[in-house]
PDB file of C-alpha atoms in Angstrom:
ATOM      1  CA  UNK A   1     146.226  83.772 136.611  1.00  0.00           C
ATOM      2  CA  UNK A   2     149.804  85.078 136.470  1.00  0.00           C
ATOM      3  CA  UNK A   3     152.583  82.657 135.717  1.00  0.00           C
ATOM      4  CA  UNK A   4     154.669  84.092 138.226  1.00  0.00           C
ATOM      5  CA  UNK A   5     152.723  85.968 141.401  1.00  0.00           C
ATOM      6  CA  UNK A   6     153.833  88.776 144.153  1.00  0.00           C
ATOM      7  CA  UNK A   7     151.852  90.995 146.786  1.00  0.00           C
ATOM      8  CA  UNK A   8     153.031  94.113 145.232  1.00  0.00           C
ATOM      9  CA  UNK A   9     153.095  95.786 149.001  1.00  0.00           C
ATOM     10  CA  UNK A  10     154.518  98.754 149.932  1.00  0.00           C
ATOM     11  CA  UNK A  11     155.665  96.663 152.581  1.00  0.00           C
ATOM     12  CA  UNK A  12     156.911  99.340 155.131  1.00  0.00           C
ATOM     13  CA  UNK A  13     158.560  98.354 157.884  1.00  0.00           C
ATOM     14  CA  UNK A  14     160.938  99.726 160.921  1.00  0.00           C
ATOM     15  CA  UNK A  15     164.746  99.725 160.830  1.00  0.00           C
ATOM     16  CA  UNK A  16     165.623  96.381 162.580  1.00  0.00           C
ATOM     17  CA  UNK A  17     162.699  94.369 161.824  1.00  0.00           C
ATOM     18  CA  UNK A  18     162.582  91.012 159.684  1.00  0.00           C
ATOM     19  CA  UNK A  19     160.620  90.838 156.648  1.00  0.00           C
ATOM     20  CA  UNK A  20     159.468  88.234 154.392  1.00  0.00           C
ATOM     21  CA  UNK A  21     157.986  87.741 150.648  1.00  0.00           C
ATOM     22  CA  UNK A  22     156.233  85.047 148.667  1.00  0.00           C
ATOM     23  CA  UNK A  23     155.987  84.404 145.470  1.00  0.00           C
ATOM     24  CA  UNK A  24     154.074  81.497 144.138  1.00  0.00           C
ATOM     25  CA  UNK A  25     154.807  80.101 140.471  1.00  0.00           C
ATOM     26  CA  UNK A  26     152.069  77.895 138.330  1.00  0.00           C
ATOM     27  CA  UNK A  27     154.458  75.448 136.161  1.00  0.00           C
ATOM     28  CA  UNK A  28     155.348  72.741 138.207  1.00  0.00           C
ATOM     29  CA  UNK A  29     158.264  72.084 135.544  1.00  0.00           C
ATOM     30  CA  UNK A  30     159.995  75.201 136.922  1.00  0.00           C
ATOM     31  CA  UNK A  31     163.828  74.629 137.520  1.00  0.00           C
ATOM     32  CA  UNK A  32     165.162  77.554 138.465  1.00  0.00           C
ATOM     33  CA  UNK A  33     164.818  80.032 140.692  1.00  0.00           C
ATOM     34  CA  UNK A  34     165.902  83.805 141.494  1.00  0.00           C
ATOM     35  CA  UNK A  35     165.587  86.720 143.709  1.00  0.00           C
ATOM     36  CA  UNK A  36     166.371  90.183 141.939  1.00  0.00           C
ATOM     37  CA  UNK A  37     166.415  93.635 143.672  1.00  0.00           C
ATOM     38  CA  UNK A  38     165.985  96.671 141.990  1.00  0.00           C
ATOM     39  CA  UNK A  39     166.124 100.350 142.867  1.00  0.00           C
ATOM     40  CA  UNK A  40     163.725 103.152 141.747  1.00  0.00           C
ATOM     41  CA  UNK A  41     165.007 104.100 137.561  1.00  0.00           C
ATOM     42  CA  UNK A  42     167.664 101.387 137.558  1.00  0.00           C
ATOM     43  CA  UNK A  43     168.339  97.797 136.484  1.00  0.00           C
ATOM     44  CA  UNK A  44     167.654  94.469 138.497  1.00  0.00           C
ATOM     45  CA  UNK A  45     170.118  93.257 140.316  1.00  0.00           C
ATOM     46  CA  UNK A  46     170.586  89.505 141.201  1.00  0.00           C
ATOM     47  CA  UNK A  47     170.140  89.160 144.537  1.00  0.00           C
ATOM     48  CA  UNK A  48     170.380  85.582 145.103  1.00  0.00           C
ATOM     49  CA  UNK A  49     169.624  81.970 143.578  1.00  0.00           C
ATOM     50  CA  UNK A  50     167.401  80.088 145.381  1.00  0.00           C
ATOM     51  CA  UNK A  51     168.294  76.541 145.622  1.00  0.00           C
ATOM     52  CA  UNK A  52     166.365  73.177 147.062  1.00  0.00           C
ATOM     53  CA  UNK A  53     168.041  73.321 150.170  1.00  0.00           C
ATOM     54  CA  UNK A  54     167.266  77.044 151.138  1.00  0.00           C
ATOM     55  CA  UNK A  55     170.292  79.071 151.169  1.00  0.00           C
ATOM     56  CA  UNK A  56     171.788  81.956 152.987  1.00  0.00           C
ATOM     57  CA  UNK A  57     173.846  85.095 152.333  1.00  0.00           C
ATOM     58  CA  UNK A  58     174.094  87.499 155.639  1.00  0.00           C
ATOM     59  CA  UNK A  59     171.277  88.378 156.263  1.00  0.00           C
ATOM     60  CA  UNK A  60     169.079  87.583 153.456  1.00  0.00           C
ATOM     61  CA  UNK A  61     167.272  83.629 153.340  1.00  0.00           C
ATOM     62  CA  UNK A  62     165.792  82.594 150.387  1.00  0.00           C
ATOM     63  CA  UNK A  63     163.875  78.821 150.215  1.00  0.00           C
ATOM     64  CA  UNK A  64     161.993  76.839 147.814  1.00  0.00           C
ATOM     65  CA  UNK A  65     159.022  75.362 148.203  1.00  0.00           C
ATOM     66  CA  UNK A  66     158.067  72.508 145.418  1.00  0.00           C
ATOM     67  CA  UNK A  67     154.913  70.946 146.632  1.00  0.00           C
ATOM     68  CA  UNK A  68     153.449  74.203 147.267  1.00  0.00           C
ATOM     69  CA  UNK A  69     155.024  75.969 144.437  1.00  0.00           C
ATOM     70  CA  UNK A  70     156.277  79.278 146.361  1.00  0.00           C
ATOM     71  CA  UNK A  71     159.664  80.598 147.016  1.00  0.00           C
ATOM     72  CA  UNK A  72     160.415  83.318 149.415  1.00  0.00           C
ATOM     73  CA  UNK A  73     163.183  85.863 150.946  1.00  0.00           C
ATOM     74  CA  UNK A  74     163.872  86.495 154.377  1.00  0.00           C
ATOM     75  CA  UNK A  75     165.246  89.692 155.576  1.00  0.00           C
ATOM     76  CA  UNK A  76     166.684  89.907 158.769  1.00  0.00           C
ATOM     77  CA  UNK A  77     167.625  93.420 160.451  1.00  0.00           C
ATOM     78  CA  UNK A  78     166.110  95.438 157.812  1.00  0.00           C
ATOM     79  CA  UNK A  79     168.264  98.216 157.194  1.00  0.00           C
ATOM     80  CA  UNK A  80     167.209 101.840 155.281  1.00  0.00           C
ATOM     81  CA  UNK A  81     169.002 100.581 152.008  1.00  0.00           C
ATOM     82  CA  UNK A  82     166.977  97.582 151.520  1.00  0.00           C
ATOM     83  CA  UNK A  83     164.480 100.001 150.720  1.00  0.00           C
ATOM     84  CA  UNK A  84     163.595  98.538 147.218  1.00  0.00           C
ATOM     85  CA  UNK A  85     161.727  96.233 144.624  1.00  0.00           C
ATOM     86  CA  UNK A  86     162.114  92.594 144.881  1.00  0.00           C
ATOM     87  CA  UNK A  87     161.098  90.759 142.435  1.00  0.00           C
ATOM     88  CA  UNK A  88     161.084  87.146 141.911  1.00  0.00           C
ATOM     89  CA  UNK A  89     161.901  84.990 138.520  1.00  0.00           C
ATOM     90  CA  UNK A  90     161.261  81.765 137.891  1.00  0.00           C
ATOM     91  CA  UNK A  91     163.114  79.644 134.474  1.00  0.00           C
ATOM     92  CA  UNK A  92     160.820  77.496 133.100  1.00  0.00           C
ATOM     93  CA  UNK A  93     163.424  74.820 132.160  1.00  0.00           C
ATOM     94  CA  UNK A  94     161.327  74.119 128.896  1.00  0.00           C
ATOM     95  CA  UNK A  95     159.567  76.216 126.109  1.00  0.00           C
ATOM     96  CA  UNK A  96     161.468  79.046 124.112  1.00  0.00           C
ATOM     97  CA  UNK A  97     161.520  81.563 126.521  1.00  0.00           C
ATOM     98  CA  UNK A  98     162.420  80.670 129.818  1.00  0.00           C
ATOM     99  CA  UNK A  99     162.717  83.021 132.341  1.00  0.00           C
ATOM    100  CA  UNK A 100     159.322  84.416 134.222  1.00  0.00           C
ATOM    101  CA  UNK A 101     159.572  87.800 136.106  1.00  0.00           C
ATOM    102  CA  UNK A 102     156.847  88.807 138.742  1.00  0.00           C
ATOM    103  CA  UNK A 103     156.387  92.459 138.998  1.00  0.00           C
ATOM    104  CA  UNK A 104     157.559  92.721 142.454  1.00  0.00           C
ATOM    105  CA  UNK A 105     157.441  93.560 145.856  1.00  0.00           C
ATOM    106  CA  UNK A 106     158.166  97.011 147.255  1.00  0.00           C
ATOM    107  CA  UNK A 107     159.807  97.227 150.479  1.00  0.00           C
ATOM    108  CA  UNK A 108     160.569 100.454 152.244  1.00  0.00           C
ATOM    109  CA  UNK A 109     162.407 100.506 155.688  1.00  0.00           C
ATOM    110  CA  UNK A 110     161.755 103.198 157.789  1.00  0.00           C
ATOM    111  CA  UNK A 111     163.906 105.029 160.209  1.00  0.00           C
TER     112      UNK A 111
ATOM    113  CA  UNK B   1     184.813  91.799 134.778  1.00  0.00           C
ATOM    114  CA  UNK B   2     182.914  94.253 132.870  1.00  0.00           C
ATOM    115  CA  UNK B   3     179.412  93.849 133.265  1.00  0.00           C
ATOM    116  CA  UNK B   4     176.727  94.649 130.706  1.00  0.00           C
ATOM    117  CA  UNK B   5     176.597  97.969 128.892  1.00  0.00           C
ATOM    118  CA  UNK B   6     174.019  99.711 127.239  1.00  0.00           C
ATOM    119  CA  UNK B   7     174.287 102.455 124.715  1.00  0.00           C
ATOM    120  CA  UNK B   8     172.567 105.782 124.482  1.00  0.00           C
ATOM    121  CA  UNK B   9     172.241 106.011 128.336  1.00  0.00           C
ATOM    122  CA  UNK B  10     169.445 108.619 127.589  1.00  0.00           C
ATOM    123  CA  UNK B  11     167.975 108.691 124.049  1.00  0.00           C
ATOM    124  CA  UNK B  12     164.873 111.370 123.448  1.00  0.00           C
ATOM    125  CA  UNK B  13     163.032 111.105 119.950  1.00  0.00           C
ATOM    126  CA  UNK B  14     159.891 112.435 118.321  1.00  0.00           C
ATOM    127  CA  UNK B  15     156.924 110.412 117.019  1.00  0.00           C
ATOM    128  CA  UNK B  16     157.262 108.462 113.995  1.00  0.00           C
ATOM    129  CA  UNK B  17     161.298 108.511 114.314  1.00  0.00           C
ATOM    130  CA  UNK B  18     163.575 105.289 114.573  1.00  0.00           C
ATOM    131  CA  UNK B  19     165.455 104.247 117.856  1.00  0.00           C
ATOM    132  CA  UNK B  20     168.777 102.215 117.722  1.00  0.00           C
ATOM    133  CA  UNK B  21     169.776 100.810 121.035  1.00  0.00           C
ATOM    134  CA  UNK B  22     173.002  99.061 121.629  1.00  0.00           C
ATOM    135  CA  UNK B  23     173.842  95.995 124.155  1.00  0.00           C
ATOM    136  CA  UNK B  24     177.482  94.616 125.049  1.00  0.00           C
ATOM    137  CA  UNK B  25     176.878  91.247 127.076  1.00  0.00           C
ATOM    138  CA  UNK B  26     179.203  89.835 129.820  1.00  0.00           C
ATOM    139  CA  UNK B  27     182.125  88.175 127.831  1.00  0.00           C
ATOM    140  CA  UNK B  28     181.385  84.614 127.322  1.00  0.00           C
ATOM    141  CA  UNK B  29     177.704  84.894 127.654  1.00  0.00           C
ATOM    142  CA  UNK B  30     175.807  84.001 124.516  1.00  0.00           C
ATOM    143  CA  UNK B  31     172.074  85.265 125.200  1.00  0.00           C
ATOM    144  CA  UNK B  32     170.771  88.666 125.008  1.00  0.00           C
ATOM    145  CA  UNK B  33     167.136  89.343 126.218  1.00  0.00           C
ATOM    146  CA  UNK B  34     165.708  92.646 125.783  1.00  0.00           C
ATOM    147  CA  UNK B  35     163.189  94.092 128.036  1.00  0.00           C
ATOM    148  CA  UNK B  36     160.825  97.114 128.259  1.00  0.00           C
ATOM    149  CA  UNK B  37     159.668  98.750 131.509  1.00  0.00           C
ATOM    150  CA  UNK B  38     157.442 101.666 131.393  1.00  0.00           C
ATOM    151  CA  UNK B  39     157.353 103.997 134.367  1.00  0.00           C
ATOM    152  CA  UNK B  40     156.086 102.254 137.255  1.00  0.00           C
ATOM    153  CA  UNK B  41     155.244  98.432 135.769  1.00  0.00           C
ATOM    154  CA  UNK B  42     157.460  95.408 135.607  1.00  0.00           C
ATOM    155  CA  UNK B  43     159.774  93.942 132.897  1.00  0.00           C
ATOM    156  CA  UNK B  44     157.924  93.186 129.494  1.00  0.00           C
ATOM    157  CA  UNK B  45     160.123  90.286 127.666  1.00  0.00           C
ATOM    158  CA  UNK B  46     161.119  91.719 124.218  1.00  0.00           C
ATOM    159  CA  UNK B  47     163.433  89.340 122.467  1.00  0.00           C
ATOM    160  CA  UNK B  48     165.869  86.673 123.499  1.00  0.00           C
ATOM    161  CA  UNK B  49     168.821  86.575 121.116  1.00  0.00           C
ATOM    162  CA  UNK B  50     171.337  83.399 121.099  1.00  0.00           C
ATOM    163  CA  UNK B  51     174.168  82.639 118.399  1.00  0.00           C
ATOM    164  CA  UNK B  52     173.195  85.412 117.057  1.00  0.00           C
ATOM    165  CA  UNK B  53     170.103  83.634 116.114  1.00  0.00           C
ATOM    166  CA  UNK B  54     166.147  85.432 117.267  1.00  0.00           C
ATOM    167  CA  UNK B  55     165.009  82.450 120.021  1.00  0.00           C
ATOM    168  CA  UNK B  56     161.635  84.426 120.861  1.00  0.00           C
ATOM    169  CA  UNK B  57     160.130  87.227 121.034  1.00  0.00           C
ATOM    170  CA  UNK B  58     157.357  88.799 123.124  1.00  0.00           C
ATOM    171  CA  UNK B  59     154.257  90.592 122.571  1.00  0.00           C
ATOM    172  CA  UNK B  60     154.675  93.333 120.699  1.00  0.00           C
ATOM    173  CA  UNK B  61     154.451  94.614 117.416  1.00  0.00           C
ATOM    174  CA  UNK B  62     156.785  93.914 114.524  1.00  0.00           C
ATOM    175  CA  UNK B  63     158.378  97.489 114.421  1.00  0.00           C
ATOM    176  CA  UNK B  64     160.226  96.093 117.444  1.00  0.00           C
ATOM    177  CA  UNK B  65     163.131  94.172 115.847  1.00  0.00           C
ATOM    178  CA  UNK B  66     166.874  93.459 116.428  1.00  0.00           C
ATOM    179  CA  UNK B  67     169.669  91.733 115.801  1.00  0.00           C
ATOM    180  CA  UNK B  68     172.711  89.800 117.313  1.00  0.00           C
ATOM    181  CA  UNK B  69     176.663  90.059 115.989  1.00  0.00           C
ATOM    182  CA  UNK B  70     179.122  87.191 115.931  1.00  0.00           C
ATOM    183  CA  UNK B  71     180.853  89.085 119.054  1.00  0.00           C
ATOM    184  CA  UNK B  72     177.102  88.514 120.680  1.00  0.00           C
ATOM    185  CA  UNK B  73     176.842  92.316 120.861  1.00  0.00           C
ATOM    186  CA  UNK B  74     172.771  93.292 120.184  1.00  0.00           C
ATOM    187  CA  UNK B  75     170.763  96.090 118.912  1.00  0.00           C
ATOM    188  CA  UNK B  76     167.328  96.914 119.233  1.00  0.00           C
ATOM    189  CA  UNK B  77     165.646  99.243 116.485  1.00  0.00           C
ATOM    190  CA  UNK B  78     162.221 100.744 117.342  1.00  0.00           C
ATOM    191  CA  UNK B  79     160.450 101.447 113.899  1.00  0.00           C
ATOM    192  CA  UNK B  80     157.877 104.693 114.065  1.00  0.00           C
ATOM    193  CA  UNK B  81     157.961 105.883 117.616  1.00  0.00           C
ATOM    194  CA  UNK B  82     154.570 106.197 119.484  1.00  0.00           C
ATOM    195  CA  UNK B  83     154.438 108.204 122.860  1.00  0.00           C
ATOM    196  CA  UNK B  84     153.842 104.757 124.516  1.00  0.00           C
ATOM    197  CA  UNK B  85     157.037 103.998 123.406  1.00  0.00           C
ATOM    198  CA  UNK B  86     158.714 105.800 125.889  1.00  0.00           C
ATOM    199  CA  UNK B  87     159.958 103.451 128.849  1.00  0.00           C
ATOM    200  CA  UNK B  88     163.637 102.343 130.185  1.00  0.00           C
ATOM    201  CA  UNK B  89     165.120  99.599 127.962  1.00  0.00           C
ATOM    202  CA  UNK B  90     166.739  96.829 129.707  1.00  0.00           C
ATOM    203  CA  UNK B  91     169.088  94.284 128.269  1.00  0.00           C
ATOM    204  CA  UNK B  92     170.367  91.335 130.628  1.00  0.00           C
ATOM    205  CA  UNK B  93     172.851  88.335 129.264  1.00  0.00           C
ATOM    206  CA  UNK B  94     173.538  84.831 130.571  1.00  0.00           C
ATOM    207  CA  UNK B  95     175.298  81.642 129.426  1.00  0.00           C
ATOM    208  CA  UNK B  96     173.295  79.377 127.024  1.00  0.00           C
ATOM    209  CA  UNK B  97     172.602  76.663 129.069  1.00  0.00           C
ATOM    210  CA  UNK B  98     169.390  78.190 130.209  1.00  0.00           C
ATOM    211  CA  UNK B  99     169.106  78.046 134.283  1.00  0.00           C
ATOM    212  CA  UNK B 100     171.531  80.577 134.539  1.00  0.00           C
ATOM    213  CA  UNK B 101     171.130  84.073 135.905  1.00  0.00           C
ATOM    214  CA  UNK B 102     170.780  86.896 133.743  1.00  0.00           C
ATOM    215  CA  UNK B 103     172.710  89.782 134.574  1.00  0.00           C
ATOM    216  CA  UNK B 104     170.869  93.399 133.313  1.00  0.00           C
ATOM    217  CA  UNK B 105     173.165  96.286 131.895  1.00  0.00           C
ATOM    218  CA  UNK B 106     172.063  99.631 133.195  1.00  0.00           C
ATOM    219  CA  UNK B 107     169.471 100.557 130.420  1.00  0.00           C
ATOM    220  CA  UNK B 108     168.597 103.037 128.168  1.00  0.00           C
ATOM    221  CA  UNK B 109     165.883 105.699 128.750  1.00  0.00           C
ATOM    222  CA  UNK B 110     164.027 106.430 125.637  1.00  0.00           C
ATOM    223  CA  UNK B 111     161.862 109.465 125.223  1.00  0.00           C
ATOM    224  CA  UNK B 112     159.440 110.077 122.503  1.00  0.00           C
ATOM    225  CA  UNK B 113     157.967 113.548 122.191  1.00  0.00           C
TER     226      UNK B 113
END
């Protein structure tokens, strides 16, 4: 089993709609937590940290999960440039190498 | 703020030939990870550089190496190309502390022929 686990999708959906992933994480001891998006041929981009409390940033939610070990995005009023790959990472806190990256998520909005 | 940069943007070599890439982190960041992502697959972890010290490294073979400055600039050197080589070379930096973000640079797209 993965350290780190996404549905890979394509998730496509209509312009307008709201959208949501999961991704579930194995090491309980996992302290940190991050959304990255990143565009066909080019570098992640950090979309948001995801904190205890859920947070919020327009129209993107992101909220932890502890008991159940998941976090997941929200996206509301999908527009055509949230066409992407979202992929989730998860820091370890402990051990040499920290930071866990799922392989991602497609999402494609559709006109 | 400048953000990352990565040096060739676009590097195309032959089997058996050496690679030299080149990271500049975010100023005042101390880590450098490197990462490999062939065509259509997620990140692989290379190596995670700090203090200019190797912290880890993932798995792959030893022709992968590197090396950190004291201005926390990194290069990656990829000994005797292979054709599986070829992939889009990421490096990201963050603060030391560990539950920071990283931040990635735009990459550099190696080609071996």
């Amino acid at each position: 089993r993965k350290e780190v686990e996404q549905d890979p999708g394509p998730f496509n959906v209509p312009e307008g709609a709201t959208v949501a992933f999961n991704c579930t994480y194995s090491n309980s001891a996992s302290q940190s937590f991050f959304w990255y998006r990143q565009d066909c041929r080019k570098e992640p981009k950090l979309l948001m940290s995801v904190y205890s409390s859920g947070n919020e940033d327009g129209r993107f939610t992101a909220q932890l999960n502890r008991a159940s070990q998941y976090i997941s995005l929200l996206i509301r009023d999908s527009k055509l440039s949230d066409s992407a790959t979202y992929l989730c990472v998860v820091n370890r806190g402990s051990g040499t190498y920290k930071y866990i990256f799922g392989t991602g998520t497609r999402l494609k909005v559709l006109a | 703020e400048a953000g990352v940069t990565q040096s060739p943007t676009h590097l195309i070599k032959t089997r058996g030939q050496q690679a030299t890439l080149r990271c500049s982190p975010i100023s005042g960041h101390t880590s450098v990870y490197w990462y490999q992502q062939a065509l259509g697959l997620g990140l692989q972890f290379l190596l995670w550089y700090d203090e200019g010290e190797e912290r880890n490294r993932g798995n792959f073979p030893p022709r992968f190496s590197g090396r950190q400055f004291p201005n926390y600039s990194s290069e990656l050197n990829v000994n005797a190309l292979e054709l599986e080589d070829s992939a889009l070379y990421l490096c990201a930096s963050s603060f030391r502390t560990g539950y920071n973000e990283q931040f990635f640079g735009p990459g550099t797209r190696l080609t071996v022929l």
